[in-house]
Short mmCIF file of C-alpha atoms and ligand atoms in Angstrom, two decimals:
data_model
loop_
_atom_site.label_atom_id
_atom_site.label_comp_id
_atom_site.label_asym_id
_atom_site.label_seq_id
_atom_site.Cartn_x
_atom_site.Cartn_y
_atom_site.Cartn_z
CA UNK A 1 -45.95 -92.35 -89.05
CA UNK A 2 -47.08 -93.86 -85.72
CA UNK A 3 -46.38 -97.50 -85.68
CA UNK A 4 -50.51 -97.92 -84.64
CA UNK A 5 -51.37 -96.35 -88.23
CA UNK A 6 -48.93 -97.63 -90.40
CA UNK A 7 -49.97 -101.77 -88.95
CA UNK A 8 -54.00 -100.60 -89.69
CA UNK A 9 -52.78 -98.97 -93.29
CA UNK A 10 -51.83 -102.20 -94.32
CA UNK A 11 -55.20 -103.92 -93.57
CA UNK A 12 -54.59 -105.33 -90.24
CA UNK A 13 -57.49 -103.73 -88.57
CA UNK A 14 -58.92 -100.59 -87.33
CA UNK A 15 -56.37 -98.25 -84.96
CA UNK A 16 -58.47 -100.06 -82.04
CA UNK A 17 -58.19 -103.74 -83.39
CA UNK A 18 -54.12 -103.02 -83.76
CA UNK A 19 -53.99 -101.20 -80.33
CA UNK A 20 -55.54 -104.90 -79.38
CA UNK A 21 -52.82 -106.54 -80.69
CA UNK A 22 -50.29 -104.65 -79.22
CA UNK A 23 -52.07 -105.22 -75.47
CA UNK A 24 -52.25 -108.97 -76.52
CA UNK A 25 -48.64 -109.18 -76.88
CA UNK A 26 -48.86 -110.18 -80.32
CA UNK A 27 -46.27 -107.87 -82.07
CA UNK A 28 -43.37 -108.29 -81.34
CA UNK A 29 -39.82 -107.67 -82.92
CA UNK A 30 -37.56 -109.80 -84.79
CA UNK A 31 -36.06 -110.90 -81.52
CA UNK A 32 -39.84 -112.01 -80.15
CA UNK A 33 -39.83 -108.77 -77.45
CA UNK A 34 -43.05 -107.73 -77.49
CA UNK A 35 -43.81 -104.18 -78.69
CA UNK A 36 -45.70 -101.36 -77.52
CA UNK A 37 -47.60 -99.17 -79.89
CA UNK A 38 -45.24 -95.86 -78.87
CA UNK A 39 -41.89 -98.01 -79.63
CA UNK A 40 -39.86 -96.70 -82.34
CA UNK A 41 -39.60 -99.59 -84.61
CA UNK A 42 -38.96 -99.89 -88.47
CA UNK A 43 -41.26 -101.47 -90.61
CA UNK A 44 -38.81 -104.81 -91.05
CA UNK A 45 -38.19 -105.59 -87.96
CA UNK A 46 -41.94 -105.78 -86.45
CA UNK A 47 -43.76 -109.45 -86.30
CA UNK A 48 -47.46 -109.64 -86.12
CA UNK A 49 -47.93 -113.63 -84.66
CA UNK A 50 -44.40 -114.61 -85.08
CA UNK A 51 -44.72 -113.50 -89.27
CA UNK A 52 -43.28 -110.30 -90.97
CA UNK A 53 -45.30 -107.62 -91.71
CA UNK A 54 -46.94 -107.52 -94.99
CA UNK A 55 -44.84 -105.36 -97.41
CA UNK A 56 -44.92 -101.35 -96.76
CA UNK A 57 -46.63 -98.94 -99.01
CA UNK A 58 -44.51 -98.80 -102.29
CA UNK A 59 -45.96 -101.95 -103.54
CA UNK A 60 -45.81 -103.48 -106.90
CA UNK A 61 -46.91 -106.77 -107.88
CA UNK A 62 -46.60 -109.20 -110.88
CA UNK A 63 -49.90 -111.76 -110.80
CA UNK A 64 -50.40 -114.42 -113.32
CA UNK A 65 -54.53 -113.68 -114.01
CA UNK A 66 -56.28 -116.70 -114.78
CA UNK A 67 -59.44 -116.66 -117.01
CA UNK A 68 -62.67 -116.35 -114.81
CA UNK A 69 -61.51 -113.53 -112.29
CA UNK A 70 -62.11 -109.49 -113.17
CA UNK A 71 -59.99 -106.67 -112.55
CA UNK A 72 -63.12 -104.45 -111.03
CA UNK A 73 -63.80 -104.48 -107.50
CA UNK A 74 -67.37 -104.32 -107.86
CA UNK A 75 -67.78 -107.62 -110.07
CA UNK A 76 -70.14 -109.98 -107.84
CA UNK A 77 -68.12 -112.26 -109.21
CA UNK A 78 -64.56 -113.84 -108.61
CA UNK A 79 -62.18 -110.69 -108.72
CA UNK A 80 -58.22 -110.88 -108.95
CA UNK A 81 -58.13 -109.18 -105.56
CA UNK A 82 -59.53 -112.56 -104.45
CA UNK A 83 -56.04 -114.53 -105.27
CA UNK A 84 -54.39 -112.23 -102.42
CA UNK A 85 -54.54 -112.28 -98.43
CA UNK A 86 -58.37 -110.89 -97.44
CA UNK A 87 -55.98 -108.02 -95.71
CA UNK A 88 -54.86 -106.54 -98.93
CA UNK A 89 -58.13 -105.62 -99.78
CA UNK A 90 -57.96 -103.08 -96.54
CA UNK A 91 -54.47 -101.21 -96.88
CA UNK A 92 -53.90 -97.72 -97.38
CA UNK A 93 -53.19 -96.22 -99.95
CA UNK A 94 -55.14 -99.06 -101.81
CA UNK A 95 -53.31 -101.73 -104.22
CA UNK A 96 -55.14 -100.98 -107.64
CA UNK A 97 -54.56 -103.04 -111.02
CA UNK A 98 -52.79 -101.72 -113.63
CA UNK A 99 -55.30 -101.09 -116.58
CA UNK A 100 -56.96 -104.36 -116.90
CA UNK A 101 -57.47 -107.77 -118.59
CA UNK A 102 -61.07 -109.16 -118.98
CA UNK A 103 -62.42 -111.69 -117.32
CA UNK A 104 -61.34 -114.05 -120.17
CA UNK A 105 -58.21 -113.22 -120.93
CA UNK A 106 -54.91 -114.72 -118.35
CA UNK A 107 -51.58 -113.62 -117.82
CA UNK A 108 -49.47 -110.62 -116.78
CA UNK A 109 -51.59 -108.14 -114.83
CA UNK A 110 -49.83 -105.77 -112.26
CA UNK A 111 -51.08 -104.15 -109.39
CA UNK A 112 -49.98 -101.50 -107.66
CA UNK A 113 -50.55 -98.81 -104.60
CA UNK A 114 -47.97 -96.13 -105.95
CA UNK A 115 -49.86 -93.96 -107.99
CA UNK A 116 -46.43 -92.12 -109.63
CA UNK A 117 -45.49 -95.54 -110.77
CA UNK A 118 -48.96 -96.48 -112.00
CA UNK A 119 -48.79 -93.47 -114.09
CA UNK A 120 -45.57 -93.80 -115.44
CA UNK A 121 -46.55 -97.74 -116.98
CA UNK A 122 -49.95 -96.52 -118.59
CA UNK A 123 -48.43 -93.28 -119.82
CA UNK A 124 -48.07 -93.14 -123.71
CA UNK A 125 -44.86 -91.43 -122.77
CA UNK A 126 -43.70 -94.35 -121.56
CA UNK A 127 -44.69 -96.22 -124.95
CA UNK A 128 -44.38 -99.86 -123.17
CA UNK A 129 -44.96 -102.73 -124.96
CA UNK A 130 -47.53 -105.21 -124.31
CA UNK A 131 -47.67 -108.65 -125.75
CA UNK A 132 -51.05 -110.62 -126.39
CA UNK A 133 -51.53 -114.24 -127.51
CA UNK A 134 -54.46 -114.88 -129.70
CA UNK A 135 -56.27 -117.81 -130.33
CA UNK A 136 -58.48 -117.10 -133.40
CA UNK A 137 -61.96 -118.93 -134.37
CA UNK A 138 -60.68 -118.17 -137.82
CA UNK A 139 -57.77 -118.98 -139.88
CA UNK A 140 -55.96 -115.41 -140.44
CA UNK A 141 -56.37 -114.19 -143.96
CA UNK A 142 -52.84 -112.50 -144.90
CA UNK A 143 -53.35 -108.98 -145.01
CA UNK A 144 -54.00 -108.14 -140.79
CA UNK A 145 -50.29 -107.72 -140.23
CA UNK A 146 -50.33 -104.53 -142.79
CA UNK A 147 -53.56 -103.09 -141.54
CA UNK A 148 -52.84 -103.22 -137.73
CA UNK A 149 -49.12 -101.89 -138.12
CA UNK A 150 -50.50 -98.84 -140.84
CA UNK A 151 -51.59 -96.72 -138.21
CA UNK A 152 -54.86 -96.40 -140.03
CA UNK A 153 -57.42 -98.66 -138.30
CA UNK A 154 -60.67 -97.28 -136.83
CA UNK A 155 -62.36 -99.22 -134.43
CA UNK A 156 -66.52 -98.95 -134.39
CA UNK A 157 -67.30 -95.60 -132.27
CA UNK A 158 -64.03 -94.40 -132.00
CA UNK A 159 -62.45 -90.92 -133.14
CA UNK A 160 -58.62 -91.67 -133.57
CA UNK A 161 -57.23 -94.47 -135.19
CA UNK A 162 -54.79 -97.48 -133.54
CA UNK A 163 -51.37 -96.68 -132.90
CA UNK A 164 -49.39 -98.97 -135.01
CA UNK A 165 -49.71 -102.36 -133.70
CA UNK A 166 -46.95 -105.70 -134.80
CA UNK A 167 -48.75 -108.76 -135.44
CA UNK A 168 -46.59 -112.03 -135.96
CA UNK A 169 -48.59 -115.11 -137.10
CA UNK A 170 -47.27 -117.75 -135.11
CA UNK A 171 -50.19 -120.21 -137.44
CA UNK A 172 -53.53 -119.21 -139.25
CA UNK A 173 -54.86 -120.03 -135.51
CA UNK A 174 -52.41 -118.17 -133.96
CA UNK A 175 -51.53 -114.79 -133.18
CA UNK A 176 -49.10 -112.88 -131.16
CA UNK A 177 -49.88 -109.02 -131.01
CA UNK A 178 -48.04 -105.98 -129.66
CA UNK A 179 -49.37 -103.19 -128.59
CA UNK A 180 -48.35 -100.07 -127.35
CA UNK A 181 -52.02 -98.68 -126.05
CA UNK A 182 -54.50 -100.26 -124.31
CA UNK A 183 -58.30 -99.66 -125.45
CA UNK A 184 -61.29 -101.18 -124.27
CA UNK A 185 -61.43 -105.03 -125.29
CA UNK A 186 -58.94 -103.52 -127.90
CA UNK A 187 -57.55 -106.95 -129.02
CA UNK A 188 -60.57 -108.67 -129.43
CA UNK A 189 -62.08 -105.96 -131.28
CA UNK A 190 -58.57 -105.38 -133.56
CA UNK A 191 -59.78 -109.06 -134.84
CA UNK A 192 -62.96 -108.47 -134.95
CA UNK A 193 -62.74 -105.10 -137.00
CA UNK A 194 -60.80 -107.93 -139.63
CA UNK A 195 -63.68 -110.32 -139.55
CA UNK A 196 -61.75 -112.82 -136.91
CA UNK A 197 -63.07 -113.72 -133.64
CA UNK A 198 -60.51 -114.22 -130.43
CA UNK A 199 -60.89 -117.39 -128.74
CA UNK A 200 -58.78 -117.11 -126.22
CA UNK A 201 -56.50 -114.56 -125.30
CA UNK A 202 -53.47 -114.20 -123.07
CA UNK A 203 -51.11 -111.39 -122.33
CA UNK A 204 -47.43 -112.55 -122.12
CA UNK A 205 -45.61 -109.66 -121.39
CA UNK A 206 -45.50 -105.94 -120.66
CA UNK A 207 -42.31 -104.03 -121.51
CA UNK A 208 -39.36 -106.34 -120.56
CA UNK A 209 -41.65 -108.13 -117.91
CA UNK A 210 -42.61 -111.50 -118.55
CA UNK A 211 -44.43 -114.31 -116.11
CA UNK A 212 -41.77 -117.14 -116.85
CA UNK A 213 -42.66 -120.12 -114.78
CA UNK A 214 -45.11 -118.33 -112.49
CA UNK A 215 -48.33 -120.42 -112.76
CA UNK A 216 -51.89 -119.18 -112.71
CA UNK A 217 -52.82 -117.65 -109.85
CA UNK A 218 -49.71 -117.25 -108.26
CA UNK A 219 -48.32 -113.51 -107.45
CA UNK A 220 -45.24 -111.79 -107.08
CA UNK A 221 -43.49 -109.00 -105.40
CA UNK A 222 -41.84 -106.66 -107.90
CA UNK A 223 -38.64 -105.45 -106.57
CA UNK A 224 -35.86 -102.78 -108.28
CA UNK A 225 -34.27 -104.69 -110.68
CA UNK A 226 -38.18 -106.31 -111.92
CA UNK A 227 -38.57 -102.53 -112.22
CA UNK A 228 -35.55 -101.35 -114.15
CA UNK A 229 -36.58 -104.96 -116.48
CA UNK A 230 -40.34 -103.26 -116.98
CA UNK A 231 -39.36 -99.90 -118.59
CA UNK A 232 -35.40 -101.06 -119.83
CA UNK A 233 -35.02 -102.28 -123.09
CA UNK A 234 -36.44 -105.76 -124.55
N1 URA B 301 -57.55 -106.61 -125.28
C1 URA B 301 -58.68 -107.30 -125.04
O1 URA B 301 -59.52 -107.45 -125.90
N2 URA B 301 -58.83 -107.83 -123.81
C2 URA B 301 -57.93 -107.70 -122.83
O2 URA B 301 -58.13 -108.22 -121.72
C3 URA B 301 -56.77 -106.98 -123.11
C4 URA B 301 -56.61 -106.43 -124.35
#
């Protein structure tokens, strides 16, 4: 791909705007020569201002949501594509999330512009795991553990049941849920089908990924081995 295209694909302006930036003399090399737009050039060694080029197409990312922010880029509201650089929101192909967390849930979200590998997490083939922590209005009553992992439970205006789902009571406040699907406000409404109301939910972890120290808000970029950790075993 032209050198021209591939700087606008990753939200750095039109064609014309980076044609610009090339006449401006602001993209240079590694070695601060400055480039022309015909210049045969890989993707890591080009600067834009002095700074790297954002990452090429092939991107994954690990953000810690925080409550307040939706996955949907139509919300009016704060979105999630609001913690990133205002460019991201322009490249080609476009960096989607992952399924999605509500506005008022936190935790592991991904995001992604590689379609095959956006598949492959939200496939059932791929079965991966995905860890929620519940706070519950309620004190749990005993018997949720055996009715989420039977296989059996029908949520209002559904036609198939749950896939078997592990709950571990962590106290009668507490909850810490696994799931292997991911239904519309499914955790909230898993509790509510049992009489329980969610609080406060958080997802910890998705197949072997977790967020470890990575506060709210924060983001980052998934490389191989993060990969081979999400669909490995746990
Ligand atoms: N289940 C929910 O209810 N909400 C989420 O954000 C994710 C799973």
């Amino acid at each position: 791909m032209k050198i021209v295209k591939h700087i606008a694909n990753l939200g750095y302006g039109s064609r014309k705007q980076v044609q610009m930036m090339f006449r401006e003399g602001r993209i240079t090399d590694a070695d601060g020569e400055v480039l022309y737009a015909d210049d045969p050039v890989d993707h890591g060694n080009i600067r834009v201002d002095g700074e790297p080029l954002d990452p090429a197409p092939g991107l994954a990312i690990l953000l810690h949501k925080p409550v307040g922010y939706t996955c949907s880029t139509k919300d009016p509201g704060r979105i999630v594509h609001d913690l990133f650089p205002s460019r991201f929101r322009a490249r080609s192909p476009a960096l989607s999330t992952v399924g999605r967390l509500d506005r008022d849930t936190s935790g592991l979200l991904l995001l992604t512009d590689d379609g095959a590998l956006l598949h492959r997490i939200i496939s059932p083939r791929s079965n991966l795991p995905k860890v929620y922590e519940a706070t519950l209005a309620q004190d749990l009553r005993g018997d949720e553990a055996d009715l989420f992992a039977s296989g059996t439970l029908m949520l209002e205006s559904e036609q198939t049941p749950l896939a078997p789902a592990g709950l571990e009571t962590i106290d009668p406040r507490h909850a810490r849920l696994t799931l292997t699907e991911g239904r519309y406000h499914q955790v909230r409404r898993m509790f509510a089908a049992v009489g329980n109301h969610v609080e406060a939910l958080h997802r910890s972890r998705i197949g072997g990924l977790t967020l470890d120290d990575l506060p709210a808000g924060q983001w980052r970029i998934l490389g191989e081995v993060d990969l081979r950790v999400l669909f490995g075993p746990l």
